[in-house]
CSV table of C-alpha atoms in Angstrom, one decimal:
chain,number,residue,atom,x,y,z
A,207,UNK,CA,-26.5,1.5,-5.3
A,208,UNK,CA,-28.8,1.9,-2.3
A,209,UNK,CA,-27.7,3.3,1.0
A,210,UNK,CA,-28.3,1.2,4.1
A,211,UNK,CA,-26.7,3.4,6.7
A,212,UNK,CA,-27.9,1.3,9.7
A,213,UNK,CA,-26.7,-2.0,8.3
A,214,UNK,CA,-22.9,-2.2,7.8
A,215,UNK,CA,-23.2,-5.9,6.9
A,216,UNK,CA,-24.9,-4.8,3.7
A,217,UNK,CA,-21.5,-3.8,2.4
A,218,UNK,CA,-20.4,-7.4,3.0
A,219,UNK,CA,-23.3,-8.9,1.2
A,220,UNK,CA,-22.6,-6.8,-1.9
A,221,UNK,CA,-18.9,-7.6,-1.6
A,222,UNK,CA,-19.4,-11.1,-2.9
A,223,UNK,CA,-15.9,-11.3,-4.3
A,224,UNK,CA,-12.7,-9.5,-3.7
A,225,UNK,CA,-9.8,-10.3,-5.9
A,226,UNK,CA,-6.5,-8.4,-6.1
A,227,UNK,CA,-3.5,-8.7,-8.2
A,228,UNK,CA,-0.3,-8.2,-6.3
A,229,UNK,CA,2.8,-7.3,-8.4
A,230,UNK,CA,5.5,-8.1,-5.9
A,231,UNK,CA,8.0,-6.1,-7.8
A,232,UNK,CA,5.6,-3.8,-9.6
A,233,UNK,CA,2.8,-3.0,-7.3
A,234,UNK,CA,-0.7,-4.1,-6.6
A,235,UNK,CA,-3.4,-3.7,-9.3
A,236,UNK,CA,-6.9,-3.2,-7.9
A,237,UNK,CA,-10.1,-2.8,-9.9
A,238,UNK,CA,-13.0,-1.0,-8.3
A,239,UNK,CA,-16.4,-2.3,-9.5
A,240,UNK,CA,-19.6,-1.1,-8.0
A,241,UNK,CA,-17.6,0.8,-5.4
A,242,UNK,CA,-16.0,-2.4,-4.1
A,243,UNK,CA,-12.3,-3.5,-4.7
A,244,UNK,CA,-12.2,-6.3,-7.3
A,245,UNK,CA,-9.9,-7.4,-10.1
A,246,UNK,CA,-9.1,-10.2,-12.6
A,247,UNK,CA,-5.8,-11.7,-13.5
A,248,UNK,CA,-3.8,-9.4,-15.7
A,249,UNK,CA,-4.5,-11.2,-18.9
A,250,UNK,CA,-8.3,-11.2,-18.3
A,251,UNK,CA,-8.3,-7.6,-17.1
A,252,UNK,CA,-6.6,-6.5,-20.3
A,253,UNK,CA,-9.0,-8.4,-22.5
A,254,UNK,CA,-12.2,-7.6,-20.7
A,255,UNK,CA,-14.3,-4.4,-20.7
A,256,UNK,CA,-13.7,-2.8,-17.4
A,257,UNK,CA,-16.8,-2.2,-15.3
A,258,UNK,CA,-15.3,0.0,-12.7
A,259,UNK,CA,-11.8,1.5,-12.3
A,260,UNK,CA,-8.4,0.2,-11.2
A,261,UNK,CA,-5.5,1.7,-9.3
A,262,UNK,CA,-2.0,0.6,-8.5
A,263,UNK,CA,-0.1,0.3,-5.2
A,264,UNK,CA,3.6,0.7,-5.3
A,265,UNK,CA,5.7,0.5,-2.2
A,266,UNK,CA,9.2,0.7,-0.7
A,267,UNK,CA,11.2,1.8,-3.8
A,268,UNK,CA,14.2,2.9,-1.6
A,269,UNK,CA,15.7,5.0,-4.4
A,270,UNK,CA,19.3,5.6,-3.5
A,271,UNK,CA,19.8,2.1,-2.0
A,272,UNK,CA,22.9,0.5,-3.4
A,273,UNK,CA,23.9,-2.2,-1.0
A,274,UNK,CA,24.5,-5.9,-1.9
A,275,UNK,CA,20.8,-6.8,-1.5
A,276,UNK,CA,20.2,-4.7,-4.6
A,277,UNK,CA,23.1,-2.5,-6.0
A,278,UNK,CA,20.7,-0.4,-8.1
A,279,UNK,CA,17.2,0.1,-6.6
A,280,UNK,CA,16.4,2.8,-9.1
A,281,UNK,CA,16.9,0.3,-11.9
A,282,UNK,CA,14.4,-2.2,-10.4
A,283,UNK,CA,11.9,0.7,-10.0
A,284,UNK,CA,12.3,1.4,-13.7
A,285,UNK,CA,11.6,-2.3,-14.4
A,286,UNK,CA,8.5,-2.0,-12.3
A,287,UNK,CA,7.3,1.1,-14.1
A,288,UNK,CA,7.9,-0.6,-17.5
A,289,UNK,CA,5.4,-3.3,-16.4
A,290,UNK,CA,2.9,-0.7,-15.4
A,291,UNK,CA,3.3,1.1,-18.7
A,292,UNK,CA,2.8,-2.2,-20.5
A,293,UNK,CA,-0.8,-2.6,-19.1
A,294,UNK,CA,-3.3,-2.5,-21.9
A,295,UNK,CA,-5.9,-0.9,-19.6
A,296,UNK,CA,-4.5,2.2,-17.9
A,297,UNK,CA,-5.3,2.4,-14.1
A,298,UNK,CA,-7.0,5.5,-12.9
A,299,UNK,CA,-4.2,6.4,-10.4
A,300,UNK,CA,-1.4,5.1,-8.3
A,301,UNK,CA,-0.8,5.1,-4.6
A,302,UNK,CA,2.7,4.8,-3.1
A,303,UNK,CA,2.8,3.5,0.4
A,304,UNK,CA,6.1,5.0,1.4
A,305,UNK,CA,9.9,4.7,1.5
A,306,UNK,CA,10.1,6.3,-1.9
A,307,UNK,CA,13.7,7.1,-1.1
A,308,UNK,CA,16.3,5.5,1.1
A,309,UNK,CA,17.9,8.6,2.8
A,310,UNK,CA,15.4,11.4,2.1
A,311,UNK,CA,17.9,13.1,-0.2
A,312,UNK,CA,16.7,15.7,-2.7
A,313,UNK,CA,18.3,13.7,-5.6
A,314,UNK,CA,16.6,10.5,-4.5
A,315,UNK,CA,13.2,12.2,-4.4
A,316,UNK,CA,13.9,13.8,-7.8
A,317,UNK,CA,15.1,10.5,-9.4
A,318,UNK,CA,12.0,8.7,-8.0
A,319,UNK,CA,9.7,11.4,-9.3
A,320,UNK,CA,11.2,11.3,-12.7
A,321,UNK,CA,10.7,7.6,-13.1
A,322,UNK,CA,7.2,7.4,-11.5
A,323,UNK,CA,6.0,10.3,-13.6
A,324,UNK,CA,6.5,8.3,-16.8
A,325,UNK,CA,3.6,6.1,-15.8
A,326,UNK,CA,1.3,9.0,-16.7
A,327,UNK,CA,-0.7,8.3,-13.6
A,328,UNK,CA,-1.9,10.7,-10.9
A,329,UNK,CA,-0.2,9.7,-7.7
A,330,UNK,CA,-1.2,9.7,-4.0
A,331,UNK,CA,1.6,9.3,-1.5
A,332,UNK,CA,2.3,8.7,2.2
A,333,UNK,CA,5.8,8.7,3.6
A,334,UNK,CA,7.8,5.9,4.9
A,335,UNK,CA,10.4,6.3,7.7
A,336,UNK,CA,13.2,6.6,5.1
A,337,UNK,CA,11.4,9.6,3.6
A,338,UNK,CA,11.4,11.7,6.8
A,339,UNK,CA,15.0,11.4,8.1
A,340,UNK,CA,16.2,14.6,6.6
A,341,UNK,CA,17.1,17.5,9.0
A,342,UNK,CA,13.7,19.0,8.5
A,343,UNK,CA,12.0,15.7,9.5
A,344,UNK,CA,10.0,15.3,6.4
A,345,UNK,CA,10.4,18.8,5.0
A,346,UNK,CA,11.8,17.5,1.7
A,347,UNK,CA,8.9,15.0,1.4
A,348,UNK,CA,6.2,17.6,2.1
A,349,UNK,CA,7.8,20.0,-0.3
A,350,UNK,CA,7.0,17.5,-3.1
A,351,UNK,CA,3.9,15.7,-1.9
A,352,UNK,CA,2.2,18.1,0.5
A,353,UNK,CA,-0.8,19.8,-1.1
A,354,UNK,CA,-3.8,21.8,-0.1
A,355,UNK,CA,-5.5,18.5,0.4
A,356,UNK,CA,-3.0,17.1,2.9
A,357,UNK,CA,-2.9,17.8,6.6
A,358,UNK,CA,-0.3,17.6,9.3
A,359,UNK,CA,2.6,15.4,8.2
A,360,UNK,CA,0.8,14.5,5.0
A,361,UNK,CA,-2.3,12.6,5.9
A,362,UNK,CA,-5.1,13.0,3.4
A,363,UNK,CA,-8.4,11.6,2.0
A,364,UNK,CA,-10.2,11.7,-1.3
A,365,UNK,CA,-13.1,10.1,-3.1
A,366,UNK,CA,-13.1,8.1,-6.3
A,367,UNK,CA,-16.2,6.5,-7.9
A,368,UNK,CA,-18.0,6.1,-4.6
A,369,UNK,CA,-15.0,4.8,-2.7
A,370,UNK,CA,-13.4,6.8,0.1
A,371,UNK,CA,-9.6,6.7,0.3
A,372,UNK,CA,-7.7,7.6,3.4
A,373,UNK,CA,-3.9,8.0,3.5
A,374,UNK,CA,-2.4,7.9,7.0
A,375,UNK,CA,1.1,8.8,8.3
A,376,UNK,CA,2.5,6.5,11.0
A,377,UNK,CA,6.3,7.0,10.7
A,378,UNK,CA,7.2,10.2,12.5
A,379,UNK,CA,9.5,9.7,15.5
A,380,UNK,CA,9.8,6.1,14.5
A,381,UNK,CA,12.7,4.4,16.5
A,382,UNK,CA,14.6,1.5,15.1
A,383,UNK,CA,12.5,-1.6,15.8
A,384,UNK,CA,9.7,0.5,17.3
A,385,UNK,CA,6.1,0.4,16.4
A,386,UNK,CA,4.5,3.0,14.1
A,387,UNK,CA,2.4,5.8,15.6
A,388,UNK,CA,-0.5,7.9,14.3
A,389,UNK,CA,-0.8,10.3,17.2
A,390,UNK,CA,-3.8,12.1,18.8
A,391,UNK,CA,-4.0,14.9,16.2
A,392,UNK,CA,-4.2,12.5,13.3
A,393,UNK,CA,-6.7,10.3,15.0
A,394,UNK,CA,-8.9,13.3,15.7
A,395,UNK,CA,-8.7,14.2,12.0
A,396,UNK,CA,-9.7,10.7,11.1
A,397,UNK,CA,-12.7,10.7,13.3
A,398,UNK,CA,-13.8,14.0,11.8
A,399,UNK,CA,-13.2,12.6,8.3
A,400,UNK,CA,-15.4,9.6,8.9
A,401,UNK,CA,-18.1,11.4,10.8
A,402,UNK,CA,-21.5,11.4,9.1
A,403,UNK,CA,-20.3,9.1,6.3
A,404,UNK,CA,-22.6,6.3,5.2
A,405,UNK,CA,-21.6,3.0,6.7
A,406,UNK,CA,-22.1,1.4,3.3
A,407,UNK,CA,-19.3,3.6,1.8
A,408,UNK,CA,-16.4,1.3,0.8
A,409,UNK,CA,-13.2,2.5,2.5
A,410,UNK,CA,-9.6,2.0,1.4
A,411,UNK,CA,-6.9,3.0,3.9
A,412,UNK,CA,-3.2,3.1,3.0
A,413,UNK,CA,-0.2,3.8,5.2
A,414,UNK,CA,3.4,2.7,5.4
A,415,UNK,CA,3.7,0.7,8.5
A,416,UNK,CA,1.0,-2.0,8.9
A,417,UNK,CA,-1.9,-0.8,11.0
A,418,UNK,CA,-2.3,-4.3,12.4
A,419,UNK,CA,0.3,-6.0,14.5
A,420,UNK,CA,2.3,-8.5,12.5
A,421,UNK,CA,5.5,-8.9,14.5
A,422,UNK,CA,5.9,-6.3,17.4
A,423,UNK,CA,9.5,-7.5,18.2
A,424,UNK,CA,10.5,-5.9,14.8
A,425,UNK,CA,8.2,-3.0,15.0
A,426,UNK,CA,5.9,-4.4,12.4
A,427,UNK,CA,2.7,-2.8,13.6
A,428,UNK,CA,1.3,0.5,14.7
A,429,UNK,CA,1.0,1.3,18.4
A,430,UNK,CA,-2.3,3.1,18.2
A,431,UNK,CA,-3.5,1.4,15.0
A,432,UNK,CA,-6.3,-0.3,16.9
A,433,UNK,CA,-7.9,3.1,17.6
A,434,UNK,CA,-8.0,3.8,13.9
A,435,UNK,CA,-9.3,0.3,13.1
A,436,UNK,CA,-12.1,0.7,15.7
A,437,UNK,CA,-13.3,3.8,13.9
A,438,UNK,CA,-13.3,1.9,10.6
A,439,UNK,CA,-15.0,-1.3,11.9
A,440,UNK,CA,-18.6,0.0,11.5
A,441,UNK,CA,-18.1,0.3,7.8
A,442,UNK,CA,-19.3,-2.6,5.6
A,443,UNK,CA,-16.2,-2.8,3.4
A,444,UNK,CA,-12.7,-1.8,4.5
A,445,UNK,CA,-9.5,-2.5,2.7
A,446,UNK,CA,-6.2,-1.7,4.4
A,447,UNK,CA,-3.0,-1.4,2.3
A,448,UNK,CA,0.5,-1.2,3.8
A,449,UNK,CA,4.2,-1.6,2.9
A,450,UNK,CA,7.2,-1.5,5.2
A,451,UNK,CA,7.8,-5.2,5.6
A,452,UNK,CA,8.8,-5.9,1.9
A,453,UNK,CA,6.7,-9.1,1.7
A,454,UNK,CA,3.1,-10.2,1.1
A,455,UNK,CA,1.1,-10.8,4.2
A,456,UNK,CA,-2.7,-10.7,4.2
A,457,UNK,CA,-5.6,-11.5,6.5
A,458,UNK,CA,-9.4,-11.1,6.5
A,459,UNK,CA,-11.0,-10.1,9.8
A,460,UNK,CA,-14.7,-9.6,9.6
A,461,UNK,CA,-15.4,-6.8,7.1
A,462,UNK,CA,-11.7,-5.8,6.9
A,463,UNK,CA,-9.2,-7.0,4.4
A,464,UNK,CA,-5.5,-6.4,5.1
A,465,UNK,CA,-2.6,-6.5,2.6
A,466,UNK,CA,1.0,-5.6,2.7
A,467,UNK,CA,3.0,-5.3,-0.5
A,468,UNK,CA,6.5,-6.3,-1.5
A,469,UNK,CA,9.2,-3.8,-2.2
A,470,UNK,CA,10.4,-2.8,-5.6
A,471,UNK,CA,14.0,-2.8,-4.2
A,472,UNK,CA,14.8,-5.8,-2.0
A,473,UNK,CA,13.2,-8.5,0.2
A,474,UNK,CA,13.2,-8.7,4.0
A,475,UNK,CA,13.2,-11.9,6.0
A,476,UNK,CA,10.0,-13.5,7.2
A,477,UNK,CA,9.0,-12.5,10.8
A,478,UNK,CA,11.3,-14.1,13.3
A,479,UNK,CA,13.4,-15.9,10.7
A,480,UNK,CA,16.5,-13.7,11.2
A,481,UNK,CA,18.1,-11.8,14.1
A,482,UNK,CA,16.6,-8.5,12.9
A,483,UNK,CA,14.7,-7.0,9.9
A,484,UNK,CA,16.6,-5.4,7.1
A,485,UNK,CA,17.7,-5.9,3.5
A,486,UNK,CA,17.9,-9.6,2.7
A,487,UNK,CA,20.6,-10.5,0.2
A,488,UNK,CA,19.8,-13.3,-2.2
A,489,UNK,CA,21.8,-14.5,-5.1
A,490,UNK,CA,21.7,-11.9,-7.9
A,491,UNK,CA,20.2,-14.4,-10.3
A,492,UNK,CA,17.4,-15.0,-7.8
A,493,UNK,CA,16.5,-11.4,-7.0
A,494,UNK,CA,13.7,-11.3,-9.5
A,495,UNK,CA,12.2,-14.4,-8.0
A,496,UNK,CA,11.2,-12.1,-5.2
A,497,UNK,CA,9.9,-9.4,-7.6
A,498,UNK,CA,7.1,-11.2,-9.4
A,499,UNK,CA,3.3,-11.7,-9.6
A,500,UNK,CA,1.0,-13.0,-7.0
A,501,UNK,CA,-2.7,-13.5,-7.5
A,502,UNK,CA,-4.8,-13.2,-4.3
A,503,UNK,CA,-8.4,-14.1,-4.5
A,504,UNK,CA,-10.8,-13.4,-1.7
A,505,UNK,CA,-14.4,-14.7,-1.9
A,506,UNK,CA,-16.8,-13.7,0.9
A,507,UNK,CA,-16.9,-17.1,2.6
A,508,UNK,CA,-15.3,-19.0,5.5
A,509,UNK,CA,-12.5,-20.1,3.2
A,510,UNK,CA,-9.0,-18.4,3.5
A,511,UNK,CA,-7.3,-16.4,0.8
A,512,UNK,CA,-6.2,-18.3,-2.2
A,513,UNK,CA,-2.8,-17.3,-3.2
A,514,UNK,CA,-1.0,-18.2,-6.5
A,515,UNK,CA,2.5,-16.9,-6.8
A,516,UNK,CA,4.2,-16.3,-10.2
A,517,UNK,CA,7.6,-14.7,-10.1
A,518,UNK,CA,9.3,-12.7,-12.8
A,519,UNK,CA,11.8,-15.5,-13.3
A,520,UNK,CA,9.0,-17.8,-14.3
A,521,UNK,CA,7.4,-15.4,-16.9
């Protein structure tokens, strides 16, 4: 792959197709080919020889949640993991975009770790607001997921097969219904992390609260997210992955592709379709209709994303 540092659009010309498989209840399966996010539908991905590498996104497991919307969130996480373990081609690693637990309790963290470890995948994590409500304001989370590679409240970056991954933390001091916040320290770290990097380097950013504003009335956005996105805009291929809202929302804006993943625990209402966000109760027999498969295909053109939804109930 040639470097064209002065032409960020070169990343777009090479990114002729971006396809992702979103497992609403299981995670998002991404395949990286030629340093660019791509994938095939699960059946094809299992049968074909993989040209690049794949990784999974899991989000909003809420281990410990036991309310009517889902009396046993740990059980549905186990179902999700069973799907992951059933993949014929093992992904290279997994990212978890936060709310691993519901109340930041040690047992919840331990139960989640025990289940997720059975995937056999290396994991990269960022916290959700439910992971940092202990008395130590994230001490339990950092005790488990803070490493020599993380900084501050747990932000991090790493490289994989020519792709640069950045995990951001935007849930500290998050008020009910309030927007996420990165803060000056983390934004300065991000600027330093990106400095001198080739503009043709594909970037994957993951955080809990969406970095772009989806519904500010419910706090579905990040107050200073635009500052981070401005730093990323010069790069030719940027993919932004989030959780928090427990439903699939996506958009493409120039060279940036944005995706939010569903929860493995329970759905939330669509923006503005309820008095407030929160666990949405559906009939027990319908819950897995919200924990299914969605194929999202993006081809570099003026056409919108093509979305085909397949629920677990239909499989």
